[in-house]
Amino acid sequence: EVQLVESGGGLVQPGRSLRLSCAASGFTFDDYAMHWVRQAPGKGLEWVSGISWNSGSIGYADSVKGRFTISRDNAKNSLYLQMNSLRAEDTALYYCAKVDTWGGGAAFDYWGQGTLVTVSS
Amino acid sequence: EIVMTQSPATLSVSPGERATLSCRASQSVSSNLAWYQQKPGQAPRLLIYGASTRATGIPARFSGSGSGTEFTLTISSLQSEDFAVYYCQQYNNWPSLTFGGGTKVEIK
């Protein structure tokens, strides 16, 4: 059974940093690209960032480019999102999501339950 | 960035009736289009990928059509568990992916 478990969320002040993690199990992690998708309270889904199976292809939404960094450790079956210079508008539930391809762009076939990030002073 | 526009924002439908949801892309995404269902307090669930292929375990009452810039999700006979928010997503433009704003299907 595929499982994606996010962690690392919490309350953080504007301008500070936070690192999210996603622990994956139930599939061969290094065969697939992985992504982060967020959802602000009461709002729709927003793709944040994605990374190919070998970290060779990476993408970011314009809203986070230059502030967020996605990475993965295939030996640990883990995905990460380093979030710097956080803003109030980054407040959201952050989902880790798997796609059914190694390259990057595809449909998200499995999702975690999310970790909540709140940016507030 | 490809902008995905969904309509209507809210759709009021009676149980047993057909629901038709639309998604438009600002430029062609070929057939690289997915649909998701999200219920309150839950993660999204993949319904359709490749514009028209149902994901594993998705009932046949859900169908997708379209290509290029115009797409449709049809629910042939709404069941009580189908009242939710539906999102489309394009994945043709990697490394940039985008979602539509969502359509809420509510009970009439």
PDB file of N, CA, C and O in Angstrom, chain A residues 28-63:
ATOM      1  N   THR A  28       8.431   1.695  -5.124  1.00  0.00           N
ATOM      2  CA  THR A  28       9.850   1.928  -5.377  1.00  0.00           C
ATOM      3  C   THR A  28      10.074   3.413  -5.598  1.00  0.00           C
ATOM      4  O   THR A  28       9.861   3.950  -6.691  1.00  0.00           O
ATOM      5  N   PHE A  29      10.474   4.079  -4.527  1.00  0.00           N
ATOM      6  CA  PHE A  29      10.514   5.551  -4.495  1.00  0.00           C
ATOM      7  C   PHE A  29      11.330   6.130  -5.651  1.00  0.00           C
ATOM      8  O   PHE A  29      10.906   7.098  -6.282  1.00  0.00           O
ATOM      9  N   ASP A  30      12.481   5.557  -5.928  1.00  0.00           N
ATOM     10  CA  ASP A  30      13.351   6.178  -6.931  1.00  0.00           C
ATOM     11  C   ASP A  30      12.951   5.854  -8.369  1.00  0.00           C
ATOM     12  O   ASP A  30      13.689   6.171  -9.306  1.00  0.00           O
ATOM     13  N   ASP A  31      11.776   5.285  -8.557  1.00  0.00           N
ATOM     14  CA  ASP A  31      11.226   5.093  -9.898  1.00  0.00           C
ATOM     15  C   ASP A  31      10.304   6.225 -10.318  1.00  0.00           C
ATOM     16  O   ASP A  31       9.876   6.283 -11.475  1.00  0.00           O
ATOM     17  N   TYR A  32       9.977   7.124  -9.380  1.00  0.00           N
ATOM     18  CA  TYR A  32       8.922   8.097  -9.652  1.00  0.00           C
ATOM     19  C   TYR A  32       9.304   9.521  -9.268  1.00  0.00           C
ATOM     20  O   TYR A  32      10.023   9.757  -8.306  1.00  0.00           O
ATOM     21  N   ALA A  33       8.752  10.465 -10.057  1.00  0.00           N
ATOM     22  CA  ALA A  33       8.851  11.865  -9.683  1.00  0.00           C
ATOM     23  C   ALA A  33       7.910  12.138  -8.510  1.00  0.00           C
ATOM     24  O   ALA A  33       6.923  11.426  -8.306  1.00  0.00           O
ATOM     25  N   MET A  34       8.214  13.200  -7.784  1.00  0.00           N
ATOM     26  CA  MET A  34       7.422  13.574  -6.604  1.00  0.00           C
ATOM     27  C   MET A  34       7.176  15.072  -6.606  1.00  0.00           C
ATOM     28  O   MET A  34       7.960  15.848  -7.184  1.00  0.00           O
ATOM     29  N   HIS A  35       6.120  15.481  -5.927  1.00  0.00           N
ATOM     30  CA  HIS A  35       5.709  16.882  -5.949  1.00  0.00           C
ATOM     31  C   HIS A  35       5.203  17.351  -4.591  1.00  0.00           C
ATOM     32  O   HIS A  35       4.832  16.534  -3.738  1.00  0.00           O
ATOM     33  N   TRP A  36       5.145  18.672  -4.445  1.00  0.00           N
ATOM     34  CA  TRP A  36       4.456  19.335  -3.346  1.00  0.00           C
ATOM     35  C   TRP A  36       3.322  20.175  -3.935  1.00  0.00           C
ATOM     36  O   TRP A  36       3.527  20.912  -4.905  1.00  0.00           O
ATOM     37  N   VAL A  37       2.157  20.044  -3.319  1.00  0.00           N
ATOM     38  CA  VAL A  37       0.966  20.813  -3.690  1.00  0.00           C
ATOM     39  C   VAL A  37       0.419  21.417  -2.412  1.00  0.00           C
ATOM     40  O   VAL A  37       0.398  20.757  -1.379  1.00  0.00           O
ATOM     41  N   ARG A  38      -0.019  22.664  -2.450  1.00  0.00           N
ATOM     42  CA  ARG A  38      -0.543  23.294  -1.243  1.00  0.00           C
ATOM     43  C   ARG A  38      -1.965  23.798  -1.439  1.00  0.00           C
ATOM     44  O   ARG A  38      -2.431  23.973  -2.569  1.00  0.00           O
ATOM     45  N   GLN A  39      -2.617  24.017  -0.298  1.00  0.00           N
ATOM     46  CA  GLN A  39      -3.998  24.496  -0.300  1.00  0.00           C
ATOM     47  C   GLN A  39      -4.172  25.458   0.854  1.00  0.00           C
ATOM     48  O   GLN A  39      -4.153  25.045   2.024  1.00  0.00           O
ATOM     49  N   ALA A  40      -4.320  26.730   0.541  1.00  0.00           N
ATOM     50  CA  ALA A  40      -4.586  27.730   1.565  1.00  0.00           C
ATOM     51  C   ALA A  40      -5.963  27.483   2.158  1.00  0.00           C
ATOM     52  O   ALA A  40      -6.844  26.908   1.487  1.00  0.00           O
ATOM     53  N   PRO A  41      -6.190  27.894   3.397  1.00  0.00           N
ATOM     54  CA  PRO A  41      -7.480  27.638   4.050  1.00  0.00           C
ATOM     55  C   PRO A  41      -8.656  28.143   3.217  1.00  0.00           C
ATOM     56  O   PRO A  41      -8.701  29.321   2.840  1.00  0.00           O
ATOM     57  N   GLY A  42      -9.579  27.243   2.896  1.00  0.00           N
ATOM     58  CA  GLY A  42     -10.777  27.590   2.140  1.00  0.00           C
ATOM     59  C   GLY A  42     -10.554  27.881   0.666  1.00  0.00           C
ATOM     60  O   GLY A  42     -11.474  28.326  -0.030  1.00  0.00           O
ATOM     61  N   LYS A  43      -9.349  27.607   0.176  1.00  0.00           N
ATOM     62  CA  LYS A  43      -9.013  27.919  -1.213  1.00  0.00           C
ATOM     63  C   LYS A  43      -8.754  26.647  -2.019  1.00  0.00           C
ATOM     64  O   LYS A  43      -8.880  25.528  -1.510  1.00  0.00           O
ATOM     65  N   GLY A  44      -8.377  26.837  -3.292  1.00  0.00           N
ATOM     66  CA  GLY A  44      -8.127  25.708  -4.177  1.00  0.00           C
ATOM     67  C   GLY A  44      -6.711  25.169  -4.078  1.00  0.00           C
ATOM     68  O   GLY A  44      -5.915  25.595  -3.241  1.00  0.00           O
ATOM     69  N   LEU A  45      -6.428  24.218  -4.950  1.00  0.00           N
ATOM     70  CA  LEU A  45      -5.128  23.572  -4.976  1.00  0.00           C
ATOM     71  C   LEU A  45      -4.133  24.405  -5.781  1.00  0.00           C
ATOM     72  O   LEU A  45      -4.477  24.985  -6.815  1.00  0.00           O
ATOM     73  N   GLU A  46      -2.896  24.452  -5.296  1.00  0.00           N
ATOM     74  CA  GLU A  46      -1.824  25.156  -6.004  1.00  0.00           C
ATOM     75  C   GLU A  46      -0.594  24.249  -6.053  1.00  0.00           C
ATOM     76  O   GLU A  46      -0.066  23.860  -4.999  1.00  0.00           O
ATOM     77  N   TRP A  47      -0.134  23.934  -7.249  1.00  0.00           N
ATOM     78  CA  TRP A  47       1.108  23.177  -7.389  1.00  0.00           C
ATOM     79  C   TRP A  47       2.256  24.063  -6.938  1.00  0.00           C
ATOM     80  O   TRP A  47       2.333  25.231  -7.305  1.00  0.00           O
ATOM     81  N   VAL A  48       3.174  23.501  -6.150  1.00  0.00           N
ATOM     82  CA  VAL A  48       4.286  24.262  -5.589  1.00  0.00           C
ATOM     83  C   VAL A  48       5.602  23.919  -6.275  1.00  0.00           C
ATOM     84  O   VAL A  48       6.328  24.799  -6.733  1.00  0.00           O
ATOM     85  N   SER A  49       5.906  22.612  -6.331  1.00  0.00           N
ATOM     86  CA  SER A  49       7.199  22.205  -6.855  1.00  0.00           C
ATOM     87  C   SER A  49       7.193  20.720  -7.157  1.00  0.00           C
ATOM     88  O   SER A  49       6.411  19.957  -6.576  1.00  0.00           O
ATOM     89  N   GLY A  50       8.055  20.290  -8.092  1.00  0.00           N
ATOM     90  CA  GLY A  50       8.196  18.885  -8.409  1.00  0.00           C
ATOM     91  C   GLY A  50       9.626  18.546  -8.748  1.00  0.00           C
ATOM     92  O   GLY A  50      10.424  19.423  -9.116  1.00  0.00           O
ATOM     93  N   ILE A  51       9.962  17.240  -8.615  1.00  0.00           N
ATOM     94  CA  ILE A  51      11.325  16.783  -8.832  1.00  0.00           C
ATOM     95  C   ILE A  51      11.290  15.409  -9.489  1.00  0.00           C
ATOM     96  O   ILE A  51      10.501  14.549  -9.102  1.00  0.00           O
ATOM     97  N   SER A  52      12.108  15.220 -10.496  1.00  0.00           N
ATOM     98  CA  SER A  52      12.150  13.941 -11.196  1.00  0.00           C
ATOM     99  C   SER A  52      12.828  12.873 -10.344  1.00  0.00           C
ATOM    100  O   SER A  52      13.376  13.165  -9.283  1.00  0.00           O
ATOM    101  N   TRP A  53      12.824  11.642 -10.828  1.00  0.00           N
ATOM    102  CA  TRP A  53      13.297  10.517 -10.049  1.00  0.00           C
ATOM    103  C   TRP A  53      14.741  10.668  -9.585  1.00  0.00           C
ATOM    104  O   TRP A  53      15.090  10.264  -8.479  1.00  0.00           O
ATOM    105  N   ASN A  54      15.571  11.296 -10.410  1.00  0.00           N
ATOM    106  CA  ASN A  54      17.001  11.416 -10.096  1.00  0.00           C
ATOM    107  C   ASN A  54      17.418  12.847  -9.786  1.00  0.00           C
ATOM    108  O   ASN A  54      18.606  13.163  -9.810  1.00  0.00           O
ATOM    109  N   SER A  55      16.429  13.700  -9.523  1.00  0.00           N
ATOM    110  CA  SER A  55      16.664  15.119  -9.218  1.00  0.00           C
ATOM    111  C   SER A  55      17.202  15.899 -10.409  1.00  0.00           C
ATOM    112  O   SER A  55      17.625  17.041 -10.254  1.00  0.00           O
ATOM    113  N   GLY A  56      17.152  15.307 -11.602  1.00  0.00           N
ATOM    114  CA  GLY A  56      17.707  15.969 -12.777  1.00  0.00           C
ATOM    115  C   GLY A  56      16.800  17.018 -13.385  1.00  0.00           C
ATOM    116  O   GLY A  56      17.241  17.874 -14.144  1.00  0.00           O
ATOM    117  N   SER A  57      15.524  16.948 -13.054  1.00  0.00           N
ATOM    118  CA  SER A  57      14.544  17.907 -13.574  1.00  0.00           C
ATOM    119  C   SER A  57      13.694  18.396 -12.412  1.00  0.00           C
ATOM    120  O   SER A  57      13.080  17.595 -11.696  1.00  0.00           O
ATOM    121  N   ILE A  58      13.688  19.715 -12.222  1.00  0.00           N
ATOM    122  CA  ILE A  58      12.996  20.328 -11.087  1.00  0.00           C
ATOM    123  C   ILE A  58      12.187  21.514 -11.583  1.00  0.00           C
ATOM    124  O   ILE A  58      12.630  22.246 -12.482  1.00  0.00           O
ATOM    125  N   GLY A  59      10.998  21.699 -10.997  1.00  0.00           N
ATOM    126  CA  GLY A  59      10.180  22.846 -11.345  1.00  0.00           C
ATOM    127  C   GLY A  59       9.591  23.503 -10.114  1.00  0.00           C
ATOM    128  O   GLY A  59       9.395  22.849  -9.080  1.00  0.00           O
ATOM    129  N   TYR A  60       9.310  24.802 -10.236  1.00  0.00           N
ATOM    130  CA  TYR A  60       8.727  25.572  -9.142  1.00  0.00           C
ATOM    131  C   TYR A  60       7.623  26.476  -9.695  1.00  0.00           C
ATOM    132  O   TYR A  60       7.723  26.998 -10.804  1.00  0.00           O
ATOM    133  N   ALA A  61       6.610  26.699  -8.876  1.00  0.00           N
ATOM    134  CA  ALA A  61       5.633  27.723  -9.185  1.00  0.00           C
ATOM    135  C   ALA A  61       6.308  29.090  -9.066  1.00  0.00           C
ATOM    136  O   ALA A  61       7.214  29.283  -8.261  1.00  0.00           O
ATOM    137  N   ASP A  62       5.838  30.041  -9.861  1.00  0.00           N
ATOM    138  CA  ASP A  62       6.422  31.386  -9.816  1.00  0.00           C
ATOM    139  C   ASP A  62       6.323  31.985  -8.421  1.00  0.00           C
ATOM    140  O   ASP A  62       7.198  32.749  -8.008  1.00  0.00           O
ATOM    141  N   SER A  63       5.277  31.629  -7.685  1.00  0.00           N
ATOM    142  CA  SER A  63       5.036  32.216  -6.367  1.00  0.00           C
ATOM    143  C   SER A  63       6.075  31.810  -5.328  1.00  0.00           C
ATOM    144  O   SER A  63       6.190  32.456  -4.283  1.00  0.00           O
TER     145      SER A  63
END
